[in-house]
XYZ file of C-alpha atoms in Angstrom:
559
model
C 0.000 0.000 0.000
C 1.168 3.558 -0.763
C 2.625 5.217 2.340
C 0.697 8.318 1.394
C -2.569 6.413 1.604
C -5.129 7.997 3.857
C -7.340 6.907 6.656
C -10.600 7.750 4.895
C -12.919 4.800 4.813
C -16.536 4.426 3.880
C -18.501 1.423 2.669
C -20.130 -1.823 3.600
C -19.236 -5.126 5.235
C -21.163 -8.353 4.869
C -20.823 -11.746 6.519
C -21.564 -15.449 6.223
C -22.243 -17.106 9.589
C -22.248 -20.587 11.141
C -23.723 -20.727 14.659
C -21.475 -21.550 17.641
C -22.223 -20.453 21.195
C -19.442 -18.534 23.017
C -19.770 -16.449 26.230
C -19.195 -12.693 25.970
C -16.438 -10.540 27.430
C -17.282 -8.035 30.167
C -15.510 -4.799 29.212
C -13.849 -2.328 31.533
C -12.078 -2.178 34.873
C -14.371 0.131 36.838
C -17.554 -0.964 38.529
C -19.746 1.059 36.190
C -18.067 -0.317 33.103
C -18.165 -3.970 34.046
C -21.747 -3.743 35.312
C -22.857 -2.139 32.055
C -21.406 -4.902 29.931
C -22.507 -7.683 32.257
C -26.128 -6.607 31.945
C -25.838 -6.573 28.159
C -23.775 -9.650 27.417
C -26.578 -12.215 27.576
C -28.348 -10.439 24.718
C -25.658 -11.153 22.129
C -24.994 -14.398 20.297
C -21.948 -15.774 18.528
C -20.690 -17.451 15.375
C -17.897 -18.073 12.950
C -17.999 -15.853 9.855
C -16.598 -14.770 6.570
C -16.787 -10.951 6.552
C -16.819 -8.435 3.773
C -16.052 -4.765 3.935
C -15.630 -1.868 1.557
C -12.931 0.745 1.909
C -12.137 4.138 0.441
C -8.479 5.222 0.565
C -6.966 8.592 -0.327
C -4.058 7.224 -2.305
C -2.099 10.368 -3.027
C -1.809 10.084 -6.786
C -1.134 13.616 -7.918
C -2.990 15.590 -10.568
C -3.400 19.320 -10.759
C -6.919 19.503 -9.395
C -7.803 16.120 -8.008
C -6.498 13.102 -6.130
C -7.925 9.644 -6.614
C -9.650 7.686 -3.881
C -9.798 3.911 -3.741
C -13.182 2.282 -3.260
C -12.638 -1.273 -2.041
C -14.915 -4.149 -1.181
C -13.068 -6.670 0.972
C -13.878 -10.260 1.916
C -12.451 -11.637 5.192
C -12.220 -14.984 6.939
C -13.856 -14.323 10.321
C -11.678 -16.779 12.264
C -8.462 -14.999 11.249
C -9.354 -11.733 9.498
C -7.569 -13.083 6.419
C -8.492 -11.302 3.186
C -10.274 -13.719 0.830
C -10.984 -11.480 -2.155
C -11.609 -7.833 -2.970
C -12.581 -5.359 -5.643
C -11.602 -1.722 -5.949
C -12.396 1.306 -8.113
C -10.790 4.726 -8.127
C -12.953 7.734 -7.226
C -12.073 11.392 -7.638
C -11.321 13.812 -4.834
C -11.878 17.350 -6.141
C -10.136 20.606 -5.177
C -12.173 23.553 -6.559
C -10.103 26.151 -4.660
C -7.155 26.246 -2.288
C -8.253 24.595 0.953
C -11.485 23.231 -0.555
C -11.854 19.443 -0.787
C -14.951 17.798 -2.270
C -16.236 14.478 -3.594
C -19.139 13.584 -5.865
C -21.734 11.857 -3.655
C -23.317 9.984 -6.570
C -19.912 8.749 -7.682
C -19.388 7.441 -4.141
C -22.667 5.542 -4.282
C -22.155 4.174 -7.782
C -18.702 2.833 -6.966
C -19.991 1.260 -3.760
C -22.677 -0.569 -5.713
C -20.264 -1.643 -8.446
C -17.682 -2.841 -5.935
C -20.319 -4.927 -4.160
C -21.417 -6.510 -7.450
C -17.905 -7.284 -8.662
C -16.742 -8.579 -5.272
C -19.753 -10.885 -4.983
C -18.947 -12.230 -8.468
C -15.394 -12.968 -7.305
C -16.710 -14.528 -4.105
C -18.978 -16.885 -6.014
C -16.111 -17.795 -8.342
C -14.403 -19.097 -5.195
C -17.400 -21.329 -4.517
C -19.052 -19.179 -1.825
C -22.685 -18.341 -2.581
C -24.101 -14.863 -2.003
C -26.989 -16.599 -0.231
C -24.649 -17.441 2.624
C -24.236 -13.752 3.519
C -26.401 -12.853 6.509
C -25.621 -9.229 7.385
C -23.922 -6.015 6.277
C -21.992 -3.362 8.197
C -20.925 0.149 7.193
C -17.723 2.039 7.922
C -17.154 5.550 6.650
C -15.089 8.663 6.283
C -16.168 10.846 9.208
C -17.233 14.534 9.262
C -17.601 14.618 5.460
C -20.910 16.383 4.876
C -23.601 15.613 2.288
C -26.975 17.253 1.683
C -29.629 15.900 -0.683
C -33.270 16.222 -1.696
C -35.563 13.587 -0.242
C -37.964 13.791 -3.222
C -35.400 13.401 -5.999
C -32.853 11.385 -4.033
C -30.088 13.502 -5.566
C -27.304 15.426 -3.802
C -27.609 19.219 -3.838
C -23.869 19.882 -3.761
C -20.643 17.911 -3.788
C -19.787 16.312 -0.463
C -17.552 18.607 1.610
C -14.688 16.426 2.844
C -13.467 16.371 6.436
C -10.168 18.165 5.748
C -11.830 21.038 3.828
C -10.957 24.427 5.385
C -13.434 26.764 3.635
C -15.231 27.393 6.947
C -12.204 28.757 8.828
C -13.581 32.313 8.885
C -17.025 30.985 9.772
C -15.497 29.164 12.740
C -13.942 32.411 13.941
C -17.296 34.179 13.621
C -19.052 31.570 15.778
C -16.254 31.538 18.344
C -16.723 35.302 18.666
C -20.453 34.740 19.299
C -19.824 32.497 22.329
C -19.993 33.872 25.850
C -16.426 32.804 26.553
C -15.076 33.904 23.146
C -13.453 30.489 23.091
C -13.413 27.600 20.651
C -13.960 25.355 23.696
C -17.327 26.867 24.653
C -19.174 23.585 24.011
C -16.385 21.096 24.727
C -18.035 19.850 27.955
C -21.152 18.937 25.981
C -19.728 17.797 22.641
C -16.121 16.883 23.435
C -15.061 19.035 20.461
C -13.835 22.565 19.766
C -15.533 24.903 17.288
C -13.402 24.079 14.239
C -13.770 23.691 10.437
C -12.977 19.965 10.841
C -16.474 19.067 12.045
C -19.763 18.747 10.160
C -21.795 21.557 11.769
C -19.864 24.355 10.086
C -19.827 22.565 6.724
C -23.618 22.207 6.920
C -23.974 25.865 7.914
C -21.914 26.900 4.882
C -24.119 24.842 2.561
C -27.297 26.349 4.019
C -25.879 29.845 3.635
C -24.102 29.658 0.282
C -25.986 27.168 -1.923
C -29.368 28.235 -3.352
C -30.514 24.666 -4.055
C -29.976 23.774 -0.396
C -31.977 26.812 0.748
C -34.852 25.876 -1.590
C -34.924 22.266 -0.402
C -35.095 23.468 3.200
C -38.019 25.771 2.351
C -39.765 22.896 0.545
C -39.273 20.528 3.483
C -37.258 18.041 1.415
C -33.725 18.731 2.657
C -31.772 15.844 4.200
C -28.330 15.862 5.811
C -25.863 13.172 6.700
C -22.274 12.098 6.856
C -21.159 9.414 4.395
C -22.655 6.576 6.432
C -26.079 8.229 6.468
C -25.994 8.923 2.725
C -25.031 5.349 1.847
C -27.478 3.699 4.240
C -30.313 5.939 3.037
C -29.602 5.196 -0.627
C -29.137 1.470 0.016
C -32.079 0.935 2.410
C -34.276 4.064 2.407
C -33.642 4.605 6.158
C -32.310 7.966 7.427
C -29.982 7.044 10.307
C -26.468 7.460 11.631
C -24.602 5.676 14.382
C -23.496 7.318 17.602
C -19.791 7.269 16.657
C -20.450 9.323 13.524
C -22.937 11.596 15.292
C -20.216 12.453 17.807
C -18.150 14.012 14.987
C -20.722 16.596 13.905
C -20.359 19.117 16.795
C -24.112 18.684 17.302
C -24.270 15.639 19.612
C -24.729 15.884 23.369
C -22.223 13.208 24.427
C -23.864 12.659 27.791
C -27.444 12.230 26.523
C -26.581 10.568 23.179
C -29.027 12.955 21.504
C -28.836 15.868 19.104
C -28.391 19.055 21.118
C -31.083 21.682 20.613
C -28.671 24.201 22.137
C -26.036 23.539 19.480
C -28.555 23.468 16.635
C -29.933 26.816 17.810
C -26.446 28.286 18.186
C -25.435 27.346 14.639
C -28.981 27.998 13.350
C -29.351 24.498 11.934
C -32.760 22.790 11.565
C -32.956 19.621 13.681
C -35.546 18.060 11.378
C -32.946 17.422 8.659
C -30.679 15.401 10.974
C -30.724 11.571 10.876
C -31.946 9.378 13.724
C -29.109 8.274 16.012
C -28.654 4.513 16.463
C -26.076 2.302 18.148
C -23.068 0.982 16.217
C -24.437 -2.569 16.054
C -28.103 -3.195 15.296
C -30.270 -3.752 12.232
C -30.943 -0.375 10.576
C -32.685 -1.545 7.416
C -32.479 -3.953 4.504
C -30.740 -3.588 1.133
C -33.319 -2.660 -1.488
C -31.585 -4.054 -4.579
C -28.419 -5.565 -6.005
C -26.734 -8.903 -5.313
C -27.326 -8.535 -1.545
C -30.990 -7.511 -1.812
C -32.888 -8.239 1.414
C -29.764 -8.514 3.579
C -29.838 -6.291 6.697
C -27.343 -3.522 7.355
C -26.494 -4.313 10.974
C -23.372 -2.339 11.875
C -21.961 1.146 11.414
C -18.780 2.861 12.641
C -16.695 5.859 11.663
C -13.481 4.719 9.989
C -11.225 5.476 12.951
C -13.598 3.812 15.407
C -13.749 0.819 13.058
C -9.946 0.597 13.210
C -10.155 0.812 17.000
C -12.509 -2.182 17.013
C -10.399 -4.042 14.450
C -7.372 -3.642 16.739
C -9.401 -5.076 19.647
C -9.058 -1.831 21.618
C -12.037 -2.760 23.757
C -10.648 -2.128 27.257
C -9.873 1.240 28.879
C -6.306 2.269 28.038
C -6.191 0.292 24.776
C -4.860 2.670 22.100
C -4.487 2.573 18.334
C -2.924 4.951 15.813
C -3.821 5.101 12.123
C -1.335 6.669 9.708
C -3.165 7.893 6.640
C -3.103 11.339 5.053
C -3.067 12.541 8.641
C -2.669 10.644 11.901
C -5.550 9.507 14.109
C -5.011 8.135 17.600
C -7.881 6.750 19.695
C -7.655 5.595 23.307
C -10.527 3.687 24.920
C -11.544 5.476 28.159
C -14.543 3.311 29.145
C -18.190 4.242 29.671
C -17.624 7.704 31.154
C -16.518 10.450 28.758
C -13.360 12.323 29.765
C -13.271 15.938 28.610
C -9.691 16.700 27.663
C -7.680 19.542 29.128
C -4.850 18.939 26.661
C -6.317 19.577 23.225
C -7.676 16.078 22.641
C -11.111 15.331 21.259
C -13.646 13.348 23.269
C -15.558 11.055 20.960
C -17.757 7.977 21.002
C -15.756 4.814 20.392
C -18.605 2.350 19.861
C -21.900 1.067 21.219
C -22.488 -2.594 20.481
C -26.300 -2.596 20.559
C -29.120 -0.208 21.559
C -29.119 -1.466 25.165
C -25.328 -1.623 25.504
C -23.349 1.128 27.237
C -21.673 3.739 25.070
C -17.878 3.364 25.170
C -15.960 6.619 24.768
C -12.495 7.473 23.498
C -9.995 10.292 23.598
C -8.774 11.131 20.128
C -5.693 12.863 18.889
C -6.134 14.081 15.333
C -2.877 14.963 13.599
C -2.462 16.905 10.381
C 0.895 15.198 9.738
C 0.949 11.731 8.179
C 1.233 10.223 4.717
C 0.702 13.701 3.285
C 4.334 14.546 4.080
C 5.539 11.511 2.117
C 3.376 12.577 -0.805
C 4.757 16.122 -0.493
C 8.345 14.913 -0.671
C 7.460 12.791 -3.692
C 5.257 15.162 -5.673
C 6.504 18.621 -4.685
C 10.189 18.254 -3.791
C 10.711 15.241 -6.116
C 13.004 13.638 -3.508
C 11.540 10.223 -4.260
C 9.639 8.664 -7.158
C 7.653 6.244 -5.026
C 6.727 6.162 -1.343
C 8.481 2.800 -1.003
C 11.827 4.605 -1.474
C 11.449 6.498 1.817
C 12.874 3.729 3.999
C 16.046 3.113 1.998
C 16.746 6.826 1.650
C 16.165 7.519 5.343
C 18.301 4.562 6.442
C 21.240 5.888 4.419
C 21.985 8.536 7.089
C 22.613 7.965 10.797
C 20.569 10.976 11.925
C 19.045 14.188 10.582
C 22.227 16.260 11.120
C 20.195 18.688 13.196
C 17.323 19.094 10.699
C 13.748 19.312 12.039
C 10.796 19.287 9.653
C 7.351 20.463 10.832
C 5.116 19.644 7.821
C 2.039 21.568 9.020
C 0.805 22.314 5.500
C -2.796 23.043 6.575
C -2.198 23.892 10.222
C -1.717 21.761 13.327
C -4.359 19.682 15.085
C -3.881 17.927 18.450
C -2.732 19.297 20.827
C -2.231 22.773 19.291
C -5.317 23.350 17.108
C -3.570 26.153 15.240
C -4.978 26.552 11.715
C -2.430 29.331 11.058
C 0.623 27.047 11.450
C 2.559 26.354 8.258
C 5.287 23.941 7.223
C 8.803 24.686 8.453
C 12.238 23.114 7.964
C 14.790 24.156 10.573
C 18.479 23.443 11.107
C 19.595 23.377 7.467
C 23.351 23.655 6.921
C 25.727 23.138 4.007
C 25.853 19.422 4.781
C 22.069 18.939 4.802
C 20.762 16.568 2.131
C 17.420 15.260 0.949
C 18.149 12.102 2.968
C 18.290 14.167 6.159
C 14.992 15.855 5.296
C 13.306 12.517 4.507
C 14.417 11.096 7.869
C 13.265 14.306 9.589
C 9.861 13.865 7.951
C 9.433 10.350 9.385
C 10.537 11.599 12.781
C 8.023 14.461 12.597
C 5.146 12.013 12.345
C 6.461 10.093 15.356
C 6.974 13.302 17.368
C 3.350 14.211 16.712
C 2.209 10.796 17.974
C 4.375 11.140 21.088
C 2.694 14.462 21.884
C -0.712 12.830 21.489
C 0.168 10.018 23.905
C 1.513 12.481 26.464
C -1.728 14.460 26.234
C -3.871 11.328 26.576
C -2.003 10.119 29.668
C -2.402 13.511 31.346
C -6.159 13.250 30.818
C -6.591 9.601 31.818
C -7.897 8.840 35.286
C -6.178 6.610 37.864
C -2.725 7.260 36.343
C -3.422 4.850 33.495
C -0.429 4.446 31.184
C -0.335 3.400 27.569
C 2.182 0.580 27.324
C 1.451 -0.620 23.784
C 0.498 1.473 20.762
C -1.271 -0.513 18.044
C -0.688 0.970 14.606
C -2.074 0.635 11.087
C -2.111 2.440 7.751
C 0.053 2.421 4.641
C 3.071 3.912 6.394
C 3.644 0.935 8.693
C 5.075 -1.011 5.738
C 8.166 1.119 6.436
C 9.914 -0.813 9.221
C 12.306 2.067 9.910
C 9.311 4.254 10.629
C 8.037 1.674 13.139
C 11.458 1.622 14.840
C 11.493 5.433 14.954
C 8.072 5.425 16.599
C 9.208 3.043 19.328
C 12.277 5.177 20.074
C 10.578 8.583 20.049
C 7.318 7.512 21.704
C 9.059 5.236 24.207
C 6.425 2.510 23.989
C 6.042 -0.916 22.419
C 4.705 -0.559 18.863
C 2.484 -3.383 17.558
C 1.481 -3.914 13.930
C -1.711 -5.855 13.089
C -2.121 -9.223 11.423
C -5.083 -7.822 9.481
C -3.893 -5.182 7.028
C -7.361 -3.777 6.282
C -8.067 -3.111 9.936
C -10.941 -0.620 9.493
C -12.705 -3.002 7.141
C -12.273 -5.794 9.650
C -13.729 -3.633 12.428
C -16.738 -2.812 10.259
C -17.304 -6.492 9.536
C -17.159 -7.290 13.251
C -19.736 -4.573 14.022
C -22.052 -6.071 11.388
C -21.686 -9.510 12.935
C -22.479 -8.239 16.431
C -25.409 -6.146 15.194
C -27.010 -9.145 13.528
C -26.478 -11.194 16.722
C -24.334 -13.636 14.796
C -20.971 -12.925 16.431
C -19.693 -12.451 19.982
C -16.971 -10.288 21.410
C -15.297 -13.281 23.022
C -15.087 -15.041 19.687
C -13.537 -11.927 18.190
C -11.107 -11.482 21.097
C -10.005 -15.099 20.922
C -8.103 -14.203 17.748
C -4.584 -12.828 17.950
C -4.543 -9.289 16.552
C -0.800 -8.515 16.496
C 1.830 -9.388 13.878
C 5.134 -7.734 14.901
C 6.258 -5.755 17.964
C 8.954 -3.056 18.000
C 10.652 -2.118 21.297
C 12.358 1.218 22.139
C 16.146 1.226 21.714
C 16.804 4.783 22.954
C 16.899 5.955 26.575
C 14.667 8.543 28.242
C 17.362 11.269 28.287
C 17.702 11.064 24.500
C 13.926 11.123 24.154
C 13.497 14.222 26.344
C 16.173 16.121 24.443
C 14.685 15.268 21.056
C 11.135 16.164 22.163
C 12.373 19.512 23.487
C 13.917 20.398 20.141
C 10.783 19.259 18.293
C 8.529 21.456 20.432
C 10.795 24.434 19.756
C 10.438 23.780 16.017
C 6.649 23.575 16.361
C 6.546 26.946 18.130
C 8.263 28.525 15.149
C 5.692 27.111 12.723
C 2.671 28.386 14.698
C 0.900 31.642 13.897
C 2.565 32.008 10.490
C -0.466 32.339 8.175
C -2.609 35.465 8.572
């Protein structure tokens, strides 16, 4: 996989099941957590399964105005997570202006349907009948915002993608309207800052700037959703989202698991266009047509939460990190949300059934990831292919004092500075492209180290993260994995299942259809290789100090 591949993931997962009774795991270490899962565990059943899931990847192929996205439909062996077969189609990602990122919602849907059809054909060529599939799950790119007309079924504008920054000024306007004049005005309720990243401001922009959206609202036919909602509605006719995706809109009350009338009033957004909130694992509706017609959609997770599930991060303190275009770290914090004091997001991790407790997570969202590899390839021309990064970086012992802060579109956790810009410091006459490439890999690891430090400061009972589970295209670079272990100072574990988000989506579908148990899932080994730190704490402190000084110099640059 291309190291510049992104985290973005939206699609479906289906499964074939054979019944086998297995007791369920009781999650959590606190009394509240274990009691919540104990009361729920008797309601789930178990099975063995072959699971399917569909994945979109930002693959970083460069054109002037667009980047392709991979739509994949993946077939897994449930006992092992082994990939059986797959089908993929490229989809466009469109850049109308600087900072604007869009996708064609109908193109998304059409490629999903085609990938399902082609993958089922491949599955049957292997001797597995489509009739054996019992349920479908959905995983999706989060925050990406779509509006459409209920009467025509057609989108009213291109989808506005999560990393789009067109609403930066709008965010500032709303921050100025708060009583505290702070982006954190609603953090206690939503777990999120007021920021262009989240769906509320994207929806507000559409309602303000697009005439067709205004008309649909006046006619009572306007519908809103993130990618999961759009796909489920088109595939089943049901207007729903799951709680993990709802928690990324800046409109969910985390504590009540309901849309917040206060937030909708503040942003002047009509609540009637929002989807119904469901758990991450239950039957939402049934596929209306195609090779899986009549099969229930029974699971839904945001892509990062799906990776969290795929990594088996089901106990408080379990932490995963996904390296895509950016970097996304999630730490399970149990059934009580922790509101961060260190620039982390509080989000819903998962809810395995309508009567199950909601499990929360702290999330570090980093703007630095595979995008820096793509930058070095496409802009600086240091490499021709992402696979060359490891050999080039290994050719030098260190960076010769070079620090690279590739904050091309600002910094996320823990700084949340949209004015930060990319900076290379410490260049001398002996500096080479090899030093800069190594500095780029180190930058991604420094960012992850800052996220872990922030998470541990927020965690209760002095919980420490001892193992960081990682995934994404970049982990094919073993030097990068070694760098992470040294800079972060923790054991780094890579997964056996490469398509970890797809696997998590498939698991959610199995649980939602009451065909799969958590114990059965947890009985599988999830790790492939572990990397241990080779540097001491003194070295680590010195390097982190220099990195933080470099970050300071990148902040506040763009005005």
